[in-house]
């Protein structure tokens, strides 16, 4: 391989095979409008993992799982004692998600490894494909549990008590999952990869707007998730005088209005989202006694993330007229800047393949965020049609995905021979 070009390797990436696998995966949890609902640690999640393992077996990869259910498929290196190059993403989806978020990074890793094997390009280092458990956080909050535990960012039992909408505990769902996957060899949690590379759809409008093939991700903005609980008192909607009510919905409206003022950013860099609201008793003619809502806050500057996030409790409490409020932080991912090694390798590969690539930060969080303290890390983005993601209409064309997989294959060959 010279200057990142390996013609037989690049040619071995099979656009139709990759697309076919993605579409087969998309049938698992298909929802109207071409979307996918495949929550983590569900039978559908297990079905998708088994499908992946079957594809891995067919090309000679060996599987293992760890205590968080993170699934690995190993391509052996000529020196198995060397630290592996790790590549992958997640297979769970948003409740109303698309066919590409996460799953493409897993399928692209398989495609790239298969291309390496078919091109007869042995690698000195092993390459391990990883499918992380619960990246989305849609069923159990927060997201990125699998990668946070792998990286030692959080203890593996941190989220045992987190519940889904049916009050199933994450710890119980994980125990059930591990029991059902007991035939898969277990590996210790954690590791020290040589490098980590994640392929992902952009999920934003930049690459399409600039007519680019590849995004060379330079880093990821920081995220903080909070849960706000407002406690009032349920009452009769027809009889209780307004002045005597402790209406949790009315105080929620005041809190969100005050938060919108706190989070106002004329530069439109800060991201503030309230998207999940639970009201109790949730009955038209009962005053709401309790409200729980989530806050998703993001910013590339940690100082801003800290200052605005730390102000939430005071602003919410000051907005209460009749109720009381508490705020719990459930997820903290500091902004990261990727070390130069992987972005540089991506740039070499994209240039060598004649692709139009641009360096850019990621607005979405990813498992890659937690690999940064462990090893050189990077991400390859491909365009998202209309910039849409976390929606059934999420789309990237087969040829755009193939270009991403070719870059990934060349990057893996490069890193795994260092
Ligand atoms: C990932 O799914 C994110 O919300 O950024
Ligand atoms: Mn994702
Ligand atoms: Mn997502």
Short mmCIF file of N, CA, C and O and ligand atoms in Angstrom, two decimals, residues 90 101-102 135-136 200 203 366, ligand 2:
data_model
loop_
_atom_site.label_atom_id
_atom_site.label_comp_id
_atom_site.label_asym_id
_atom_site.label_seq_id
_atom_site.Cartn_x
_atom_site.Cartn_y
_atom_site.Cartn_z
N UNK A 90 -23.02 1.25 16.76
CA UNK A 90 -24.11 0.63 17.55
C UNK A 90 -25.21 0.11 16.65
O UNK A 90 -25.37 0.57 15.51
N UNK A 101 -28.39 5.22 11.18
CA UNK A 101 -27.74 5.73 12.39
C UNK A 101 -27.19 4.55 13.19
O UNK A 101 -27.96 3.74 13.71
N UNK A 102 -25.90 4.47 13.30
CA UNK A 102 -25.26 3.42 14.09
C UNK A 102 -25.01 2.16 13.29
O UNK A 102 -23.87 1.78 13.07
N UNK A 135 -26.24 2.66 22.70
CA UNK A 135 -25.69 3.98 22.38
C UNK A 135 -26.77 5.05 22.42
O UNK A 135 -26.53 6.18 22.78
N UNK A 136 -27.99 4.68 21.98
CA UNK A 136 -29.01 5.72 21.78
C UNK A 136 -29.58 6.27 23.08
O UNK A 136 -29.95 7.44 23.15
N UNK A 200 -19.91 6.64 10.47
CA UNK A 200 -21.27 7.04 10.87
C UNK A 200 -21.82 7.99 9.83
O UNK A 200 -21.06 8.72 9.17
N UNK A 203 -25.64 12.97 9.96
CA UNK A 203 -26.83 13.37 10.74
C UNK A 203 -27.05 14.87 10.73
O UNK A 203 -27.79 15.39 11.56
N UNK A 366 -21.24 10.25 20.20
CA UNK A 366 -20.96 8.91 19.67
C UNK A 366 -20.11 8.14 20.68
O UNK A 366 -19.44 8.75 21.52
MN1 LIG B 2 -25.50 6.87 16.18
#
